[in-house]
Coordinates of C-alpha atoms in Angstrom, one line a residue:
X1 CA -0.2 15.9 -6.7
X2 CA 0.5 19.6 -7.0
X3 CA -0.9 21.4 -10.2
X4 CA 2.3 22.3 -11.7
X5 CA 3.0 18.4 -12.3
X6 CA -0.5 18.0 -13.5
X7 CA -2.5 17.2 -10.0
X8 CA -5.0 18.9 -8.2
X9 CA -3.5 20.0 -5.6
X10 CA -6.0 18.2 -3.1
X11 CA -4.3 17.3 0.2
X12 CA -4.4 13.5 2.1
X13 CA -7.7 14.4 3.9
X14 CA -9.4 15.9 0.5
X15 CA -7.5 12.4 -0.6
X16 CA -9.4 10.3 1.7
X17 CA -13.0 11.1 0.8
X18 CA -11.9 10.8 -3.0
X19 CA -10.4 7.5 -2.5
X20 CA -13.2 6.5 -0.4
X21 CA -15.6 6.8 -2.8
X22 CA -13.4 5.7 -5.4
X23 CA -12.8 2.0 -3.0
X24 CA -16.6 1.1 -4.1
X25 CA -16.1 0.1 -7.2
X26 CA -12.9 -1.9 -8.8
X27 CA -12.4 0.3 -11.1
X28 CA -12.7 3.7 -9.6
X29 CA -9.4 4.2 -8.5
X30 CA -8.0 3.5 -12.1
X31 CA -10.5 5.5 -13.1
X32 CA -9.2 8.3 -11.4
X33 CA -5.6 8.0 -11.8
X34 CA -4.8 7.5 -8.0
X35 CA -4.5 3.5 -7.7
X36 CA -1.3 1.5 -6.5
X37 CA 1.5 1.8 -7.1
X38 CA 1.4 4.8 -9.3
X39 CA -0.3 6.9 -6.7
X40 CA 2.7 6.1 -4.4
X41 CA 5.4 6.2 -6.8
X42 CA 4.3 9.8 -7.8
X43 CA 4.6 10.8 -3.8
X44 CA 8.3 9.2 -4.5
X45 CA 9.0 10.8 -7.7
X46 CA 7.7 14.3 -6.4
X47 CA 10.0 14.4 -3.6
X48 CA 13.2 12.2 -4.4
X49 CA 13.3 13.1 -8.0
X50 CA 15.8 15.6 -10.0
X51 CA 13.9 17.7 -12.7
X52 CA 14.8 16.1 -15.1
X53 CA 13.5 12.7 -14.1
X54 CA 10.3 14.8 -12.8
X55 CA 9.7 15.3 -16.6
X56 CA 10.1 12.4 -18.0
X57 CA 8.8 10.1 -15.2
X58 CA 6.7 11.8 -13.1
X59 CA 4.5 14.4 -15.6
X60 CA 3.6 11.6 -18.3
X61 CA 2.9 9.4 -14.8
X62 CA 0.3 12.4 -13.2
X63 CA -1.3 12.7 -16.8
X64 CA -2.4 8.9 -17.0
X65 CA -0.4 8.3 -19.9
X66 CA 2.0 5.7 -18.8
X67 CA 1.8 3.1 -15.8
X68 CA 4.8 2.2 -13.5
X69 CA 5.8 -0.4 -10.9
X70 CA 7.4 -0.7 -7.6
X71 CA 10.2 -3.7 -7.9
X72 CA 11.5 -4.0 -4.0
X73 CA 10.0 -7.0 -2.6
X74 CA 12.2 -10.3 -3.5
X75 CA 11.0 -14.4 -3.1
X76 CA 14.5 -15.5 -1.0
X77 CA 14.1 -12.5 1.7
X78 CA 11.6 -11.2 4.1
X79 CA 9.5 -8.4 2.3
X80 CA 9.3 -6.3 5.6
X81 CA 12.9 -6.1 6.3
X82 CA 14.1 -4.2 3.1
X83 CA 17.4 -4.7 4.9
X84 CA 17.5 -8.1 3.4
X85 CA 17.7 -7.2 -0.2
X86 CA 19.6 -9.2 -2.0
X87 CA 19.2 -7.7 -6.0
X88 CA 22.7 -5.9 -6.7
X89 CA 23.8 -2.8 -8.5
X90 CA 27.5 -2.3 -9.1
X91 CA 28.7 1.1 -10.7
X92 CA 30.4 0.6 -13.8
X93 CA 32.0 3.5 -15.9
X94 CA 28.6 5.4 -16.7
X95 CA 25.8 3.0 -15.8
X96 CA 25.0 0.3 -13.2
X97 CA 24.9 -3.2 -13.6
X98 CA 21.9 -5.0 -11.8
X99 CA 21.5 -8.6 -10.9
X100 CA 18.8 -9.8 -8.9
X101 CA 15.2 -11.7 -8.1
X102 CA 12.1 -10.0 -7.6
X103 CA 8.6 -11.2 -7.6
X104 CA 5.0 -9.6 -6.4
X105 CA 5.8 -6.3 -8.4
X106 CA 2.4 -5.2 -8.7
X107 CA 1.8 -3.6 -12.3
X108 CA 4.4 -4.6 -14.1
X109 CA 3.2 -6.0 -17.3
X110 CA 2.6 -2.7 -19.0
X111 CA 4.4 -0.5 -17.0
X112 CA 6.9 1.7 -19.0
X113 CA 9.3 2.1 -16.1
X114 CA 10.1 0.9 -12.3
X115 CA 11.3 2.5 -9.8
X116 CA 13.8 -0.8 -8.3
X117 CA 15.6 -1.0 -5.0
X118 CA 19.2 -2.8 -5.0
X119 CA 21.8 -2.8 -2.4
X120 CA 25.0 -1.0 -3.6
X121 CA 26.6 -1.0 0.0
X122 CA 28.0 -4.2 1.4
X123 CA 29.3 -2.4 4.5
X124 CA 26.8 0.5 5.6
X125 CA 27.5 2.0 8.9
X126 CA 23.5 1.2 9.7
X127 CA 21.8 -1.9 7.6
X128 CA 19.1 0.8 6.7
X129 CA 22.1 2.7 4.1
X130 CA 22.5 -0.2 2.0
X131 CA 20.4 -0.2 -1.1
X132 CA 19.8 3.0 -3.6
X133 CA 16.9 3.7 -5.4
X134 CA 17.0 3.3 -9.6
X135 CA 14.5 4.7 -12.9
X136 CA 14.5 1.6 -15.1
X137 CA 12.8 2.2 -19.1
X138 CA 10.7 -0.8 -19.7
X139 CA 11.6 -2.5 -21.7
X140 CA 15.1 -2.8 -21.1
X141 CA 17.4 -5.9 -22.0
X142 CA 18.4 -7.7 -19.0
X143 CA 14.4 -6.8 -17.1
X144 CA 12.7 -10.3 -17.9
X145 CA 8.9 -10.8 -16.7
X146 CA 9.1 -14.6 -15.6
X147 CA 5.2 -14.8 -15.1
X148 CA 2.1 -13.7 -13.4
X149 CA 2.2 -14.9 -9.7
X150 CA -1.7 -16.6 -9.4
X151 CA -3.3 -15.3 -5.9
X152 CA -6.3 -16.7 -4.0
X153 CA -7.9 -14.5 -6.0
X154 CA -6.6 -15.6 -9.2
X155 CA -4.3 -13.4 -11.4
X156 CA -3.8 -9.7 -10.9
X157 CA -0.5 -8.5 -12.3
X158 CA 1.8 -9.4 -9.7
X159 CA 4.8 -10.1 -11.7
X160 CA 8.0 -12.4 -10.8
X161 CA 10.9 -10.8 -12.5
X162 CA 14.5 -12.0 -13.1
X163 CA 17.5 -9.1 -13.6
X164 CA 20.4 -9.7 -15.7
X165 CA 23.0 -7.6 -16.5
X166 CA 20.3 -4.6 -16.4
X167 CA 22.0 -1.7 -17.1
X168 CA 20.8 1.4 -15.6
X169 CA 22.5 5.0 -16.8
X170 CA 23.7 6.8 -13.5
X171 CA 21.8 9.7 -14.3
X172 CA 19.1 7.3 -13.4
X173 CA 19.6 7.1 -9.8
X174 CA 16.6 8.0 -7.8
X175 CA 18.3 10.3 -4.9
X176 CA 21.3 9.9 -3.0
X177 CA 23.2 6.6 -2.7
X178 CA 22.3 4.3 0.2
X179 CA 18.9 6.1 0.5
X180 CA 16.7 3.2 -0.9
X181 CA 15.4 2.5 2.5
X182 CA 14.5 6.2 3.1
X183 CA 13.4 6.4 -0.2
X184 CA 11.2 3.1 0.5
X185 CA 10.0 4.2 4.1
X186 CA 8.6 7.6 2.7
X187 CA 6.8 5.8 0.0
X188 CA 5.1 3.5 2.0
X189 CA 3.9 6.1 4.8
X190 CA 1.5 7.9 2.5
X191 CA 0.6 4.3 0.2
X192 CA -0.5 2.7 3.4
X193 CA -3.0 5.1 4.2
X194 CA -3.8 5.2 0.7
X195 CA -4.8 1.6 0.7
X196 CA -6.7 2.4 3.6
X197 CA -8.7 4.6 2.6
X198 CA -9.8 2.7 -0.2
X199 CA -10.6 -0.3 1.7
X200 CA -13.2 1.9 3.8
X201 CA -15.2 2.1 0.6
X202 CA -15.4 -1.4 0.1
X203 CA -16.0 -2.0 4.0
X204 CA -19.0 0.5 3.8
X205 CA -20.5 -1.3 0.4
X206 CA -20.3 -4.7 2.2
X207 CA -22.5 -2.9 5.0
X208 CA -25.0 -1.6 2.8
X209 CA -25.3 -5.1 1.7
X210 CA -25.7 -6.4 4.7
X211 CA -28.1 -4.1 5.9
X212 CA -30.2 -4.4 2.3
X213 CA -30.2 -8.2 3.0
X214 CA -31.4 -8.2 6.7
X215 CA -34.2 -5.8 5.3
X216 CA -35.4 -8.2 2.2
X217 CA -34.8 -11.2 3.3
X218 CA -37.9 -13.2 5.4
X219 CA -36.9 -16.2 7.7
X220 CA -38.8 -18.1 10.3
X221 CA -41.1 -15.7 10.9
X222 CA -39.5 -12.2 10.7
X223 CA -36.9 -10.2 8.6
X224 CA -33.2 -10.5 9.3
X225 CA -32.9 -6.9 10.5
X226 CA -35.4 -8.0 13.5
X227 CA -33.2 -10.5 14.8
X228 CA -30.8 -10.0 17.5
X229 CA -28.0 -11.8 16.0
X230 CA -28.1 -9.6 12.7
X231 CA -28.6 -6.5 14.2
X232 CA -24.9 -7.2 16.4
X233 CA -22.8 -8.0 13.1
X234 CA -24.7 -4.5 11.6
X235 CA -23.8 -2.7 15.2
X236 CA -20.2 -4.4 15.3
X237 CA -19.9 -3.7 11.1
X238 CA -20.8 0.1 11.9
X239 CA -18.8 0.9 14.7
X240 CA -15.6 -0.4 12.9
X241 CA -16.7 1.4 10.2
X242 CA -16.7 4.5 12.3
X243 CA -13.3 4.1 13.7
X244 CA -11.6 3.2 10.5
X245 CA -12.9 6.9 9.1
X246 CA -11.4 8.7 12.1
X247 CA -8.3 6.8 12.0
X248 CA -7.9 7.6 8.7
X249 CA -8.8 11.1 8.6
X250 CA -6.5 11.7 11.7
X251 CA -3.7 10.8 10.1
X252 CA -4.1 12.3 6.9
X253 CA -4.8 15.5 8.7
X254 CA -1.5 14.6 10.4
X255 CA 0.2 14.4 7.3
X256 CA -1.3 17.2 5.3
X257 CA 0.0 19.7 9.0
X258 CA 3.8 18.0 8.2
X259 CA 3.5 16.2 11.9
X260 CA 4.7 13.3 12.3
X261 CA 2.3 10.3 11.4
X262 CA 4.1 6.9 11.3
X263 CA 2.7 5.8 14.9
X264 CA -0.9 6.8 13.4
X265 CA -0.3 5.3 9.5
X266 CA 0.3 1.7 11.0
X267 CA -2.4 1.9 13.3
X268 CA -4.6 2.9 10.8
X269 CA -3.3 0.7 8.9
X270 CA -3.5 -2.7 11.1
X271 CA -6.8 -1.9 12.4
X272 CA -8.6 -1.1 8.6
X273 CA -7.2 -4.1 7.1
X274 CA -8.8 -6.2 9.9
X275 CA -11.7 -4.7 10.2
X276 CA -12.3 -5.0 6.4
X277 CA -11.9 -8.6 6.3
X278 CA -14.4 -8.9 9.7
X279 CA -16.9 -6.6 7.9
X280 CA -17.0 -8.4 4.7
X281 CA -17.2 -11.9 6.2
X282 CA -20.3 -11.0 8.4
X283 CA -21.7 -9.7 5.1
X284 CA -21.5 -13.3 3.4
X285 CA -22.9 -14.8 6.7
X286 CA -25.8 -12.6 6.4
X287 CA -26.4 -13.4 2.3
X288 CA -25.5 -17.1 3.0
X289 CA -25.1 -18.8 0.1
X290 CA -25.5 -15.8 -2.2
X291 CA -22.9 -14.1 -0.5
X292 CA -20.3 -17.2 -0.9
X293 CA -21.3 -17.3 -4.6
X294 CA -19.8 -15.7 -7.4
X295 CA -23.4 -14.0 -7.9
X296 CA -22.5 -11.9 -5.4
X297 CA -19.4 -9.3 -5.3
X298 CA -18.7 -10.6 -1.7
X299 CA -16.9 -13.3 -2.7
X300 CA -14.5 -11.3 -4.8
X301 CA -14.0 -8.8 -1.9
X302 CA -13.3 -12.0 1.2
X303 CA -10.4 -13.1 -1.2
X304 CA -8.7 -10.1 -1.7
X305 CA -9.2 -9.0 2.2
X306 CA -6.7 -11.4 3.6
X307 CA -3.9 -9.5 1.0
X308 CA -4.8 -6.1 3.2
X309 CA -3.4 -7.8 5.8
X310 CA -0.2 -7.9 4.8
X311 CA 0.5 -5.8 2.1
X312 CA 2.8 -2.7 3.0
X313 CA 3.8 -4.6 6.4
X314 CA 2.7 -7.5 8.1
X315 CA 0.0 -6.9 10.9
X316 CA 2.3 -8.2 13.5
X317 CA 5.5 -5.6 12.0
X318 CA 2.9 -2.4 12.5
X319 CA 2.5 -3.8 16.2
X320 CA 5.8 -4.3 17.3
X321 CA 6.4 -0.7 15.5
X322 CA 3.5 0.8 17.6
X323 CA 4.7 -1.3 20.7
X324 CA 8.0 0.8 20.4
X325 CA 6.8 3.8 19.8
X326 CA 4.5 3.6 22.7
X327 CA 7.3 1.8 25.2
X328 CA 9.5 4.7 23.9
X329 CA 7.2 8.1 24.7
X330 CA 6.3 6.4 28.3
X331 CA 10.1 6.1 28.6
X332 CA 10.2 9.5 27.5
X333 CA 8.0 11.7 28.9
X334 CA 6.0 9.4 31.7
X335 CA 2.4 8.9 29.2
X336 CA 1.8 7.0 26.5
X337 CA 0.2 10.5 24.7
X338 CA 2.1 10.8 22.1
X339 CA 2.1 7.6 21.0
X340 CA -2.1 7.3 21.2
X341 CA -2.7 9.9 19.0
X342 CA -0.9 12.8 20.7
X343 CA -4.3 14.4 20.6
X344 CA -5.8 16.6 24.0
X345 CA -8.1 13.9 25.6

């Protein structure tokens, strides 16, 4: 975040090595004041609010003194296709009136507002101009917390959430009307890497692990680390490692030059998420039973890695995405280039 609202000022690639570092432990991004969703909401707020919301929302937000949530995804429609929303807000004299379903709304016990996408058009000219984006105070009558959704990986703050009759003041519309999508799509850009880059921290702790292991642990007749089989998972482990850095820092460097990064962000973002989940399971093979126990904090990390792979889009959306984007620049121009990278190689 820029100073004048309380940041640093640090840019995404800056970004990447603090939230890198920050990944290796469970708390270090709370620590820090840059963990989901607040980090991405304060991207939203910067850009998409007016100054008065700026002040009330977004300062107290930068300082640490308040949490927020994120209240899009819904249990009747597919979370990818925002399109699909079915919460409402009708205008009513000076406020809107919201009725709706959500559920996985990460952060929202304790949150003292949301930032909540509703469709207000029934008959946009393109699907992607139906829903507006909306400040809601917590607590508010009408915004009822139904219960703590339990995960693989136990409970985590992922609320379900019934709306009714919310009223929401107009002067508590986040942007224009029928730019909830925009709103949602600009969010999500910079969160995704975000998540990203966090996820390389644990990745490179579930390496040091493995490597520690396979150099203090003894078995017929020689250390792990001497045999073959280890040393491929370390090699394989390492070499993912590498490319989830450069992916990362490319398009964060993308980002912070104001080129265009969407292509790079889902790639980025498909191949970390999978290659946390590989590098973290080779770890527990290498620990064995240790690793599978709650001794270790392997166990903890092989739960939450399947949720990488589809939180902020599916795996398979970010490769149909990339599969058009690709199609489309050969269509385009004759190579693929721009589409790989748009780097001079």
């Amino acid at each position: 975040m820029p100073e004048e609202v309380g940041g640093m000022g640090l840019g995404h690639v800056a970004m990447a090595a603090v939230s890198a570092e920050a990944g290796k432990t469970r708390f270090g991004p709370f620590a820090l004041n840059a963990h989901a969703p607040d980090a991405g909401n304060m991207h939203t707020l910067l850009h998409w609010a007016t100054p008065e919301q700026k002040e009330k929302y977004l300062r107290p937000l930068c300082k640490g003194a308040v949490r927020s949530c994120f209240a899009m995804t819904e249990p009747d429609v597919a979370g990818s296709d925002p399109t699909l929303i079915q919460t409402k807000a009708v205008e009513k004299d000076d406020h809107w009136l919201v009725n709706g379903h959500k559920w996985f709304i990460s952060g929202a016990a304790g949150a003292k507002f949301a930032i909540l996408i509703a469709r207000t058009e029934e008959d946009p000219e393109v699907p992607q101009a139906c829903n507006t984006g909306f400040l809601v105070d917590i607590p508010s009558e009408g915004w009822d917390i139904l219960r703590d959704i339990e995960t693989m990986s136990g409970s985590h703050n992922h609320a379900e959430i019934r709306i009714t009759n919310l009223k929401v003041p107009k002067e508590n519309m986040l942007g224009d009307r029928g730019q909830g999508h925009r709103l949602g799509q600009y969010r999500l850009g910079p969160a995704r890497l975000a998540h990203c880059m966090r996820w390389i921290g644990q990745a490179e702790v579930a390496l040091n692990m493995m490597v520690d292991r396979s150099l203090n642990r003894f078995s017929h007749g020689s250390l792990l680390g001497e045999k073959q089989g280890i040393q491929w998972m370390i090699a394989d482990s390492t070499m993912e490692l590498y490319q989830s850095k450069l992916m990362v820092l490319h398009a964060a460097y993308k980002i912070d030059k104001g080129l265009d990064f969407k292509s790079e962000v889902s790639m980025a973002k498909h191949f970390v998420a999978n290659a946390l989940g590989r590098i973290v399971d080779r770890a527990i093979q290498v620990h064995g039973a240790l690793g599978y126990s709650t001794d270790s904090p392997l166990s903890g990390m092989a739960t939450q890695a399947p949720w990488a792979r589809f939180a902020d889009g599916a795996d398979e959306i970010h490769q149909w995405r990339i599969a058009q984007r690709t199609i489309e620049a050969y269509t385009k121009t004759g190579s693929v280039s721009s589409a790989a990278g748009d780097m001079p190689l």
